[in-house]
GROMACS .gro file of C-alpha atoms in nm:
model
  490
    1MET     CA    1  -0.469   2.852   1.662
    2LEU     CA    2  -0.714   2.855   1.394
    3ALA     CA    3  -0.634   3.026   1.062
    4THR     CA    4  -0.926   3.108   0.826
    5ASP     CA    5  -0.963   3.330   0.482
    6ASP     CA    6  -1.044   3.610   0.688
    7HIS     CA    7  -0.828   3.558   0.998
    8GLN     CA    8  -0.457   3.494   1.030
    9PRO     CA    9  -0.286   3.459   1.360
   10ALA     CA   10  -0.019   3.682   1.450
   11PRO     CA   11   0.341   3.523   1.428
   12GLU     CA   12   0.411   3.645   1.792
   13ALA     CA   13   0.119   3.452   1.927
   14ILE     CA   14   0.200   3.112   1.738
   15ALA     CA   15   0.559   3.174   1.891
   16ASP     CA   16   0.444   3.207   2.229
   17ILE     CA   17   0.218   2.904   2.190
   18ILE     CA   18   0.516   2.693   2.052
   19LYS     CA   19   0.727   2.805   2.344
   20HIS     CA   20   0.485   2.733   2.599
   21MET     CA   21   0.398   2.378   2.462
   22GLY     CA   22   0.790   2.345   2.454
   23ALA     CA   23   0.814   2.428   2.823
   24LYS     CA   24   0.568   2.159   2.936
   25GLU     CA   25   0.725   1.923   2.665
   26GLU     CA   26   0.427   1.893   2.477
   27LEU     CA   27   0.672   1.975   2.187
   28ILE     CA   28   1.010   1.915   2.078
   29ARG     CA   29   1.194   2.179   1.898
   30GLU     CA   30   1.461   2.141   1.683
   31ILE     CA   31   1.668   2.388   1.479
   32VAL     CA   32   1.815   2.271   1.143
   33ARG     CA   33   1.949   2.414   0.832
   34GLY     CA   34   1.734   2.431   0.529
   35ASN     CA   35   1.844   2.362   0.169
   36ASP     CA   36   1.926   2.745   0.131
   37GLY     CA   37   2.125   2.737   0.455
   38GLU     CA   38   1.875   2.931   0.629
   39LYS     CA   39   1.766   2.814   0.987
   40LEU     CA   40   1.449   2.654   1.026
   41LEU     CA   41   1.243   2.584   1.348
   42LEU     CA   42   1.103   2.223   1.333
   43CYS     CA   43   0.826   2.122   1.600
   44TYR     CA   44   0.745   1.768   1.684
   45ARG     CA   45   0.510   1.591   1.896
   46PRO     CA   46   0.739   1.380   2.152
   47THR     CA   47   0.640   1.042   2.018
   48PHE     CA   48   0.721   1.132   1.657
   49PHE     CA   49   1.074   1.279   1.729
   50HIS     CA   50   1.174   0.979   1.941
   51THR     CA   51   1.021   0.736   1.717
   52GLU     CA   52   1.223   0.896   1.417
   53MET     CA   53   1.532   0.913   1.630
   54ASN     CA   54   1.541   0.544   1.754
   55LEU     CA   55   1.434   0.397   1.407
   56ALA     CA   56   1.737   0.584   1.266
   57ARG     CA   57   1.965   0.460   1.556
   58MET     CA   58   1.850   0.082   1.511
   59ILE     CA   59   1.904   0.077   1.120
   60CYS     CA   60   2.215   0.265   1.158
   61ARG     CA   61   2.346  -0.010   1.432
   62ARG     CA   62   2.249  -0.306   1.220
   63LEU     CA   63   2.419  -0.158   0.920
   64SER     CA   64   2.751  -0.138   1.119
   65LEU     CA   65   2.721  -0.486   1.191
   66PRO     CA   66   2.783  -0.663   0.843
   67ILE     CA   67   2.729  -0.999   0.767
   68VAL     CA   68   3.020  -1.208   0.646
   69GLN     CA   69   2.959  -1.411   0.347
   70ASP     CA   70   3.146  -1.651   0.118
   71MET     CA   71   3.043  -1.444  -0.208
   72PRO     CA   72   3.202  -1.686  -0.455
   73ARG     CA   73   2.999  -1.983  -0.289
   74VAL     CA   74   2.691  -1.748  -0.322
   75ARG     CA   75   2.751  -1.691  -0.709
   76ALA     CA   76   2.813  -2.067  -0.783
   77TRP     CA   77   2.466  -2.131  -0.598
   78ILE     CA   78   2.281  -1.868  -0.815
   79GLU     CA   79   2.474  -2.025  -1.113
   80ARG     CA   80   2.340  -2.385  -1.029
   81PHE     CA   81   1.995  -2.246  -0.909
   82THR     CA   82   1.943  -2.053  -1.243
   83THR     CA   83   2.087  -2.338  -1.477
   84SER     CA   84   1.868  -2.622  -1.320
   85ARG     CA   85   1.549  -2.411  -1.342
   86LYS     CA   86   1.650  -2.296  -1.694
   87ILE     CA   87   1.591  -1.924  -1.587
   88GLN     CA   88   1.821  -1.612  -1.619
   89LEU     CA   89   1.867  -1.329  -1.388
   90SER     CA   90   1.909  -0.962  -1.535
   91PRO     CA   91   2.234  -0.783  -1.408
   92GLN     CA   92   2.002  -0.588  -1.158
   93GLN     CA   93   1.848  -0.895  -1.032
   94GLN     CA   94   2.161  -1.072  -0.996
   95GLN     CA   95   2.297  -0.789  -0.785
   96ALA     CA   96   1.992  -0.787  -0.573
   97VAL     CA   97   2.038  -1.167  -0.504
   98GLU     CA   98   2.404  -1.136  -0.420
   99LYS     CA   99   2.338  -0.814  -0.195
  100ALA     CA  100   2.071  -1.018  -0.010
  101ALA     CA  101   2.318  -1.276   0.086
  102TYR     CA  102   2.505  -1.010   0.305
  103SER     CA  103   2.314  -0.718   0.374
  104PRO     CA  104   2.157  -0.669   0.741
  105VAL     CA  105   1.907  -0.437   0.606
  106MET     CA  106   1.830  -0.385   0.244
  107VAL     CA  107   1.559  -0.231   0.000
  108LEU     CA  108   1.440  -0.403  -0.313
  109THR     CA  109   1.213  -0.146  -0.549
  110GLY     CA  110   1.100  -0.092  -0.884
  111GLY     CA  111   0.756  -0.048  -1.075
  112PRO     CA  112   0.556  -0.306  -1.237
  113GLY     CA  113   0.684  -0.547  -1.486
  114VAL     CA  114   1.039  -0.539  -1.370
  115GLY     CA  115   1.057  -0.874  -1.181
  116LYS     CA  116   1.056  -0.775  -0.797
  117THR     CA  117   0.843  -1.106  -0.748
  118PHE     CA  118   1.075  -1.320  -0.933
  119THR     CA  119   1.387  -1.153  -0.747
  120THR     CA  120   1.232  -1.204  -0.426
  121HIS     CA  121   1.131  -1.564  -0.489
  122THR     CA  122   1.484  -1.612  -0.573
  123ILE     CA  123   1.635  -1.459  -0.276
  124VAL     CA  124   1.350  -1.677  -0.081
  125SER     CA  125   1.539  -1.967  -0.233
  126LEU     CA  126   1.883  -1.861  -0.160
  127TRP     CA  127   1.829  -1.811   0.205
  128LYS     CA  128   1.647  -2.118   0.231
  129ALA     CA  129   1.969  -2.298   0.078
  130MET     CA  130   2.149  -2.091   0.335
  131GLY     CA  131   1.957  -2.256   0.628
  132LYS     CA  132   1.779  -1.941   0.715
  133THR     CA  133   1.447  -1.930   0.910
  134ILE     CA  134   1.235  -1.706   0.700
  135ALA     CA  135   0.937  -1.489   0.777
  136LEU     CA  136   0.731  -1.313   0.519
  137ALA     CA  137   0.474  -1.030   0.614
  138ALA     CA  138   0.301  -0.739   0.455
  139PRO     CA  139   0.100  -0.428   0.590
  140THR     CA  140  -0.237  -0.564   0.478
  141GLY     CA  141  -0.400  -0.925   0.455
  142ARG     CA  142  -0.442  -0.916   0.101
  143ALA     CA  143  -0.099  -0.812   0.039
  144ALA     CA  144   0.016  -1.106   0.264
  145GLN     CA  145  -0.195  -1.350   0.088
  146ARG     CA  146  -0.030  -1.245  -0.227
  147LEU     CA  147   0.313  -1.293  -0.090
  148SER     CA  148   0.226  -1.635   0.021
  149GLU     CA  149   0.091  -1.701  -0.321
  150MET     CA  150   0.422  -1.619  -0.504
  151THR     CA  151   0.679  -1.771  -0.267
  152GLY     CA  152   0.501  -2.080  -0.138
  153LEU     CA  153   0.552  -1.972   0.215
  154GLU     CA  154   0.331  -1.863   0.481
  155ALA     CA  155   0.309  -1.477   0.509
  156LYS     CA  156   0.135  -1.269   0.784
  157THR     CA  157   0.011  -0.922   0.846
  158ILE     CA  158   0.290  -0.729   1.015
  159HIS     CA  159   0.055  -0.708   1.316
  160ARG     CA  160   0.007  -1.077   1.327
  161LEU     CA  161   0.382  -1.124   1.287
  162LEU     CA  162   0.466  -0.880   1.576
  163GLU     CA  163   0.175  -1.048   1.782
  164PHE     CA  164  -0.045  -0.743   1.852
  165ASP     CA  165  -0.212  -0.756   2.196
  166PRO     CA  166  -0.536  -0.603   2.207
  167LYS     CA  167  -0.534  -0.572   2.596
  168THR     CA  168  -0.204  -0.357   2.577
  169MET     CA  169  -0.260  -0.210   2.246
  170GLY     CA  170   0.105  -0.302   2.183
  171PHE     CA  171   0.317  -0.581   2.028
  172LYS     CA  172   0.439  -0.863   2.212
  173ARG     CA  173   0.757  -0.889   2.000
  174ASP     CA  174   1.017  -0.632   2.061
  175ASN     CA  175   1.390  -0.605   2.138
  176THR     CA  176   1.341  -0.810   2.464
  177ASN     CA  177   1.114  -1.068   2.282
  178PRO     CA  178   1.253  -1.081   1.931
  179LEU     CA  179   1.100  -1.264   1.638
  180PRO     CA  180   1.244  -1.619   1.616
  181TYR     CA  181   1.370  -1.580   1.235
  182THR     CA  182   1.693  -1.504   1.085
  183ALA     CA  183   1.560  -1.346   0.772
  184ILE     CA  184   1.228  -1.131   0.723
  185ILE     CA  185   1.069  -1.010   0.405
  186THR     CA  186   0.827  -0.727   0.420
  187ASP     CA  187   0.643  -0.673   0.066
  188GLU     CA  188   0.466  -0.368  -0.010
  189ALA     CA  189   0.686  -0.152   0.222
  190SER     CA  190   0.557   0.194   0.077
  191MET     CA  191   0.270   0.143   0.315
  192LEU     CA  192   0.485   0.122   0.624
  193ASP     CA  193   0.438   0.430   0.843
  194LEU     CA  194   0.687   0.580   1.103
  195PHE     CA  195   0.545   0.380   1.370
  196LEU     CA  196   0.505   0.045   1.224
  197ALA     CA  197   0.841   0.026   1.077
  198HIS     CA  198   0.976   0.110   1.426
  199SER     CA  199   0.783  -0.192   1.594
  200LEU     CA  200   0.919  -0.406   1.275
  201VAL     CA  201   1.289  -0.320   1.299
  202LYS     CA  202   1.280  -0.322   1.682
  203ALA     CA  203   1.162  -0.692   1.686
  204VAL     CA  204   1.414  -0.824   1.414
  205ALA     CA  205   1.669  -1.039   1.618
  206GLU     CA  206   2.047  -0.916   1.649
  207GLY     CA  207   2.214  -1.078   1.326
  208ALA     CA  208   1.910  -1.115   1.138
  209GLN     CA  209   1.862  -0.978   0.789
  210LEU     CA  210   1.561  -0.765   0.695
  211LEU     CA  211   1.450  -0.713   0.324
  212LEU     CA  212   1.192  -0.430   0.246
  213VAL     CA  213   1.036  -0.492  -0.105
  214GLY     CA  214   0.812  -0.229  -0.237
  215ASP     CA  215   0.747   0.058  -0.508
  216ILE     CA  216   0.793   0.428  -0.381
  217ASP     CA  217   0.589   0.557  -0.684
  218GLN     CA  218   0.288   0.449  -0.519
  219LEU     CA  219   0.075   0.623  -0.273
  220PRO     CA  220   0.285   0.686   0.061
  221SER     CA  221   0.163   0.542   0.378
  222VAL     CA  222  -0.167   0.660   0.560
  223GLY     CA  223   0.018   0.724   0.872
  224PRO     CA  224   0.307   0.945   0.905
  225GLY     CA  225   0.647   0.959   0.742
  226LYS     CA  226   0.765   0.821   0.411
  227VAL     CA  227   0.984   0.557   0.551
  228LEU     CA  228   1.066   0.354   0.225
  229ALA     CA  229   1.159   0.692   0.022
  230ASP     CA  230   1.366   0.807   0.306
  231LEU     CA  231   1.569   0.476   0.333
  232ILE     CA  232   1.628   0.504  -0.048
  233ASN     CA  233   1.733   0.855  -0.042
  234CYS     CA  234   1.956   0.846   0.236
  235LEU     CA  235   2.220   0.648   0.022
  236LYS     CA  236   2.336   0.456   0.332
  237VAL     CA  237   2.108   0.165   0.306
  238PRO     CA  238   2.180  -0.105   0.035
  239VAL     CA  239   1.916  -0.058  -0.232
  240VAL     CA  240   1.861  -0.228  -0.581
  241LYS     CA  241   1.614  -0.061  -0.808
  242LEU     CA  242   1.507  -0.280  -1.073
  243THR     CA  243   1.416  -0.093  -1.394
  244GLN     CA  244   1.441  -0.335  -1.682
  245VAL     CA  245   1.076  -0.433  -1.801
  246PHE     CA  246   1.090  -0.800  -1.926
  247ARG     CA  247   0.942  -0.887  -2.258
  248GLN     CA  248   0.644  -1.059  -2.137
  249ALA     CA  249   0.566  -0.744  -1.926
  250LYS     CA  250   0.600  -0.528  -2.241
  251LEU     CA  251   0.322  -0.711  -2.383
  252SER     CA  252   0.064  -0.566  -2.127
  253ALA     CA  253  -0.063  -0.205  -2.186
  254ILE     CA  254  -0.119  -0.168  -1.825
  255VAL     CA  255   0.261  -0.210  -1.755
  256THR     CA  256   0.360   0.037  -2.061
  257ALA     CA  257   0.082   0.294  -1.940
  258ALA     CA  258   0.195   0.255  -1.574
  259HIS     CA  259   0.559   0.364  -1.667
  260GLN     CA  260   0.441   0.632  -1.882
  261ILE     CA  261   0.238   0.786  -1.605
  262ASN     CA  262   0.537   0.770  -1.357
  263GLN     CA  263   0.729   0.965  -1.632
  264GLY     CA  264   0.452   1.226  -1.661
  265ASP     CA  265   0.370   1.131  -1.993
  266TYR     CA  266   0.008   1.094  -2.131
  267PRO     CA  267  -0.031   0.702  -2.146
  268ASN     CA  268  -0.105   0.507  -2.461
  269ILE     CA  269  -0.462   0.380  -2.355
  270GLU     CA  270  -0.667   0.214  -2.634
  271PRO     CA  271  -1.005   0.383  -2.660
  272ILE     CA  272  -1.291   0.132  -2.565
  273SER     CA  273  -1.448  -0.068  -2.846
  274ASP     CA  274  -1.651  -0.398  -2.893
  275ASN     CA  275  -1.313  -0.562  -2.976
  276PRO     CA  276  -1.043  -0.441  -2.759
  277VAL     CA  277  -0.677  -0.571  -2.851
  278SER     CA  278  -0.494  -0.467  -2.513
  279ASP     CA  279  -0.569  -0.482  -2.146
  280CYS     CA  280  -0.575  -0.133  -2.060
  281LEU     CA  281  -0.878   0.071  -2.211
  282TRP     CA  282  -1.020   0.426  -2.192
  283HIS     CA  283  -1.373   0.510  -2.212
  284GLY     CA  284  -1.434   0.884  -2.243
  285GLY     CA  285  -1.718   0.863  -1.998
  286GLY     CA  286  -1.900   1.194  -2.110
  287HIS     CA  287  -1.848   1.535  -1.992
  288GLU     CA  288  -2.020   1.525  -1.646
  289PRO     CA  289  -2.001   1.279  -1.337
  290GLU     CA  290  -2.344   1.147  -1.401
  291HIS     CA  291  -2.233   1.023  -1.749
  292GLY     CA  292  -1.939   0.816  -1.588
  293VAL     CA  293  -2.210   0.666  -1.358
  294GLN     CA  294  -2.379   0.527  -1.655
  295ALA     CA  295  -2.075   0.444  -1.837
  296ILE     CA  296  -1.966   0.245  -1.556
  297CYS     CA  297  -2.280   0.058  -1.528
  298GLU     CA  298  -2.302  -0.016  -1.874
  299LEU     CA  299  -1.951  -0.157  -1.872
  300ILE     CA  300  -2.041  -0.378  -1.574
  301SER     CA  301  -2.363  -0.509  -1.723
  302GLU     CA  302  -2.289  -0.546  -2.072
  303PHE     CA  303  -1.909  -0.516  -2.167
  304ILE     CA  304  -1.711  -0.681  -1.906
  305PRO     CA  305  -1.940  -1.013  -1.904
  306ARG     CA  306  -1.867  -1.046  -2.270
  307LEU     CA  307  -1.491  -1.046  -2.223
  308GLY     CA  308  -1.559  -1.363  -1.973
  309PHE     CA  309  -1.537  -1.174  -1.663
  310ASN     CA  310  -1.776  -1.206  -1.353
  311PRO     CA  311  -1.893  -0.860  -1.222
  312ALA     CA  312  -1.972  -1.008  -0.894
  313CYS     CA  313  -1.612  -1.127  -0.805
  314ASP     CA  314  -1.377  -1.002  -1.075
  315VAL     CA  315  -1.424  -0.627  -1.086
  316GLN     CA  316  -1.313  -0.362  -0.855
  317VAL     CA  317  -1.416  -0.005  -0.905
  318LEU     CA  318  -1.132   0.232  -0.753
  319CYS     CA  319  -1.211   0.609  -0.688
  320PRO     CA  320  -0.999   0.886  -0.589
  321MET     CA  321  -1.260   1.007  -0.322
  322SER     CA  322  -1.579   0.896  -0.135
  323ARG     CA  323  -1.781   1.186  -0.225
  324GLY     CA  324  -1.958   1.289  -0.522
  325LEU     CA  325  -2.162   1.092  -0.810
  326VAL     CA  326  -1.842   0.902  -0.894
  327GLY     CA  327  -1.732   0.872  -0.549
  328THR     CA  328  -1.754   0.543  -0.346
  329ARG     CA  329  -2.057   0.630  -0.160
  330ASN     CA  330  -2.280   0.680  -0.450
  331LEU     CA  331  -2.137   0.421  -0.665
  332ASN     CA  332  -2.160   0.159  -0.405
  333MET     CA  333  -2.552   0.204  -0.389
  334VAL     CA  334  -2.558   0.191  -0.783
  335LEU     CA  335  -2.346  -0.089  -0.820
  336GLN     CA  336  -2.530  -0.299  -0.534
  337GLY     CA  337  -2.843  -0.256  -0.726
  338LEU     CA  338  -2.683  -0.372  -1.031
  339ILE     CA  339  -2.468  -0.635  -0.935
  340ASN     CA  340  -2.651  -0.779  -0.616
  341PRO     CA  341  -3.016  -0.653  -0.643
  342PRO     CA  342  -3.280  -0.720  -0.378
  343SER     CA  343  -3.428  -1.078  -0.381
  344PRO     CA  344  -3.693  -1.264  -0.189
  345ASP     CA  345  -3.427  -1.535  -0.110
  346LYS     CA  346  -3.174  -1.292   0.007
  347ALA     CA  347  -3.174  -1.155   0.357
  348GLU     CA  348  -3.079  -0.799   0.398
  349ILE     CA  349  -3.070  -0.531   0.687
  350ALA     CA  350  -3.076  -0.145   0.677
  351ARG     CA  351  -2.813   0.009   0.903
  352GLY     CA  352  -2.677   0.386   0.899
  353GLY     CA  353  -2.833   0.479   0.567
  354MET     CA  354  -2.689   0.180   0.384
  355THR     CA  355  -2.841  -0.161   0.303
  356LEU     CA  356  -2.647  -0.475   0.358
  357ARG     CA  357  -2.746  -0.779   0.163
  358VAL     CA  358  -2.640  -1.139   0.136
  359GLY     CA  359  -2.394  -1.167  -0.141
  360ASP     CA  360  -2.265  -0.804  -0.110
  361ARG     CA  361  -1.887  -0.748  -0.119
  362VAL     CA  362  -1.782  -0.554   0.195
  363ILE     CA  363  -1.463  -0.392   0.335
  364GLN     CA  364  -1.337  -0.375   0.694
  365GLN     CA  365  -1.273  -0.023   0.809
  366THR     CA  366  -1.091  -0.085   1.128
  367ASN     CA  367  -0.852  -0.315   1.297
  368ASP     CA  368  -1.067  -0.563   1.486
  369TYR     CA  369  -0.809  -0.781   1.690
  370ASP     CA  370  -1.051  -0.997   1.839
  371ARG     CA  371  -1.217  -1.103   1.527
  372GLU     CA  372  -0.884  -1.085   1.353
  373VAL     CA  373  -1.007  -0.885   1.069
  374PHE     CA  374  -0.801  -0.568   0.951
  375ASN     CA  375  -0.870  -0.237   0.811
  376GLY     CA  376  -0.886  -0.308   0.426
  377ASP     CA  377  -0.972  -0.667   0.435
  378LEU     CA  378  -1.234  -0.755   0.169
  379GLY     CA  379  -1.505  -1.010   0.214
  380THR     CA  380  -1.865  -1.125   0.108
  381ILE     CA  381  -2.179  -1.114   0.328
  382SER     CA  382  -2.263  -1.506   0.332
  383GLY     CA  383  -2.547  -1.491   0.583
  384ILE     CA  384  -2.781  -1.251   0.784
  385ASP     CA  385  -2.963  -1.391   1.086
  386THR     CA  386  -3.238  -1.171   1.204
  387GLU     CA  387  -3.326  -1.355   1.500
  388GLU     CA  388  -2.990  -1.371   1.660
  389GLN     CA  389  -2.918  -1.022   1.497
  390GLU     CA  390  -2.570  -1.126   1.333
  391VAL     CA  391  -2.416  -1.088   1.004
  392THR     CA  392  -2.174  -1.348   0.888
  393VAL     CA  393  -1.881  -1.227   0.630
  394ASP     CA  394  -1.679  -1.471   0.446
  395TYR     CA  395  -1.313  -1.358   0.438
  396GLY     CA  396  -1.129  -1.597   0.183
  397GLY     CA  397  -1.298  -1.901   0.315
  398ARG     CA  398  -1.289  -1.779   0.700
  399PRO     CA  399  -1.649  -1.691   0.824
  400VAL     CA  400  -1.643  -1.383   1.057
  401VAL     CA  401  -1.960  -1.329   1.279
  402TYR     CA  402  -2.062  -0.956   1.346
  403ASP     CA  403  -2.324  -0.840   1.595
  404TYR     CA  404  -2.584  -0.576   1.436
  405ALA     CA  405  -2.410  -0.338   1.692
  406ASP     CA  406  -2.076  -0.388   1.530
  407LEU     CA  407  -2.180  -0.332   1.169
  408ASN     CA  408  -2.005   0.018   1.154
  409GLU     CA  409  -1.698  -0.171   1.097
  410ILE     CA  410  -1.805  -0.277   0.753
  411THR     CA  411  -1.912  -0.112   0.428
  412LEU     CA  412  -2.013  -0.178   0.090
  413ALA     CA  413  -1.695  -0.238  -0.131
  414TRP     CA  414  -1.821  -0.255  -0.475
  415SER     CA  415  -1.641   0.055  -0.512
  416ILE     CA  416  -1.341   0.160  -0.284
  417SER     CA  417  -1.079   0.449  -0.256
  418VAL     CA  418  -0.741   0.407  -0.448
  419HIS     CA  419  -0.581   0.432  -0.103
  420LYS     CA  420  -0.775   0.143   0.035
  421SER     CA  421  -0.680  -0.058  -0.256
  422GLN     CA  422  -0.295  -0.062  -0.185
  423GLY     CA  423  -0.166  -0.377  -0.131
  424SER     CA  424  -0.425  -0.554  -0.330
  425GLU     CA  425  -0.465  -0.658  -0.715
  426TYR     CA  426  -0.800  -0.728  -0.889
  427PRO     CA  427  -0.855  -0.903  -1.242
  428VAL     CA  428  -1.037  -0.603  -1.346
  429VAL     CA  429  -1.020  -0.224  -1.213
  430ILE     CA  430  -1.246   0.029  -1.320
  431MET     CA  431  -1.116   0.366  -1.251
  432PRO     CA  432  -1.331   0.679  -1.281
  433LEU     CA  433  -1.125   1.016  -1.301
  434TYR     CA  434  -1.325   1.340  -1.332
  435MET     CA  435  -1.257   1.681  -1.232
  436GLN     CA  436  -1.517   1.650  -0.952
  437HIS     CA  437  -1.230   1.525  -0.790
  438TYR     CA  438  -0.983   1.757  -0.862
  439MET     CA  439  -0.836   1.775  -0.527
  440MET     CA  440  -0.724   1.425  -0.489
  441LEU     CA  441  -0.601   1.388  -0.860
  442SER     CA  442  -0.219   1.331  -0.860
  443ARG     CA  443   0.035   1.122  -1.061
  444ASN     CA  444   0.082   0.876  -0.805
  445LEU     CA  445  -0.290   0.811  -0.744
  446PHE     CA  446  -0.332   0.745  -1.083
  447TYR     CA  447  -0.041   0.494  -1.102
  448THR     CA  448  -0.137   0.300  -0.784
  449GLY     CA  449  -0.485   0.247  -0.921
  450LEU     CA  450  -0.392   0.166  -1.267
  451THR     CA  451  -0.144  -0.116  -1.139
  452ARG     CA  452  -0.400  -0.288  -0.912
  453ALA     CA  453  -0.527  -0.441  -1.227
  454ARG     CA  454  -0.406  -0.773  -1.306
  455LYS     CA  455  -0.593  -0.859  -1.625
  456LEU     CA  456  -0.785  -0.564  -1.742
  457ALA     CA  457  -0.792  -0.167  -1.664
  458ILE     CA  458  -1.034   0.069  -1.777
  459VAL     CA  459  -0.999   0.436  -1.732
  460VAL     CA  460  -1.331   0.614  -1.757
  461GLY     CA  461  -1.311   1.019  -1.755
  462SER     CA  462  -1.209   1.309  -1.943
  463GLN     CA  463  -0.886   1.366  -2.078
  464LYS     CA  464  -0.871   1.690  -1.895
  465ALA     CA  465  -0.900   1.507  -1.557
  466ILE     CA  466  -0.608   1.250  -1.673
  467SER     CA  467  -0.382   1.548  -1.745
  468LYS     CA  468  -0.467   1.714  -1.421
  469ALA     CA  469  -0.348   1.386  -1.250
  470LEU     CA  470  -0.022   1.342  -1.460
  471ARG     CA  471   0.052   1.716  -1.378
  472THR     CA  472   0.017   1.691  -1.011
  473THR     CA  473   0.296   1.552  -0.830
  474ASN     CA  474   0.327   1.809  -0.531
  475ASP     CA  475   0.122   1.556  -0.289
  476GLN     CA  476   0.086   1.680   0.048
  477GLN     CA  477   0.431   1.740   0.186
  478ARG     CA  478   0.550   1.484   0.440
  479TYR     CA  479   0.765   1.646   0.699
  480THR     CA  480   1.009   1.395   0.797
  481ARG     CA  481   1.401   1.399   0.872
  482LEU     CA  482   1.449   1.037   0.897
  483TRP     CA  483   1.699   1.033   0.591
  484GLN     CA  484   1.912   1.307   0.748
  485ARG     CA  485   1.920   1.121   1.096
  486LEU     CA  486   2.013   0.799   0.924
  487LEU     CA  487   2.323   1.000   0.798
  488GLN     CA  488   2.394   1.143   1.146
  489PRO     CA  489   2.219   0.889   1.389
  490ASN     CA  490   2.362   1.058   1.706
   0.00000   0.00000   0.00000
């Protein structure tokens, strides 16, 4: 049923369509009470309805089977562990580690600089001391790599952990063939959509523990639902929210600005100069998007190398959108010419209005289970064989070969969207914010992009665009009743 500015369908026509689809079981209708007590008609696709219901039931069943634990012994271990390593847990971190000892399902959340990584590492150490078999996973390859680096254990993408089978387009691990682990940690859990969360929980063995770690102030999952937020808001799942920013993190202007953004306050960002003193900078970038393009080019060719960073491997430009002069498409062409210009000794190929060249940074745009590369994976073109018509991309030391016919799976990644950057970190982030992208400017987009920077963040754009992002918190509404179902699973 099409609605336009000139045409609005009659309510009776919509009601007839809903009734007809319900009779054919193409829709599931549910009457609920709204916040004001009024009756609301909710319409679900059957797969969404049943997945949401089953996820709530599975989580509630796990929560009804508590794990008995000798807590004095756990506290004694924590005391020995922290004393031997000369470290100290904050009261919130202590609470998180203790809850992880006995919670069947638990959420650990918090913003940057509050010690989520440190706390997760301590929980892993506790579980190891308990003799648990531990699996680590994250929604993306980059996030899994970061999780592995911080814990010293192997971490996999959730798809790899659940053993996705391209032949059946399903997972080999489920309730009939559960994961052979007694404790599972999933990082970047804000990226979990309804269906992936359902598949994960379904594959966790009876009596095993599940810890979800994430930041609900980041952008929500690309897929349906807001699983992490619903688990926290239902007040039924054990949750520890870390809020104390530690002394070392307080020295980072990136962390300080991120928390200011989260509160809706205009961040204290140092105006750019030849001798910056902080790790979070602002470049006014002129009044028009074309000025922003010029500013980004000057930053990459002059300013950033002076600070000791290599533009070819250290810098990631993150944009709100792909369209426009300061969108990813245009900036990728501009930055390719600046960072990796054509050269007689560099093979290149033109495909779909885009040139791919040896040395180019590229991003995988789809899940390719045969090649084992996944949506959002970043790599570098290491070879182009014009005779065999093949392009080789290096993904973290692993060469992956594409036929020319499959090159639509990858695209240039000198600039990528903020959404695509979730789960990743980069030494330097440049983030253009212009009113050209006003439709996408929001507080959590600004927050997510800024917190991808590990050593230096540079915001390029007008104060008007920054203020617009800070004011915008009403992102597209997510229609979900998971948290209500967690309270009433039957």
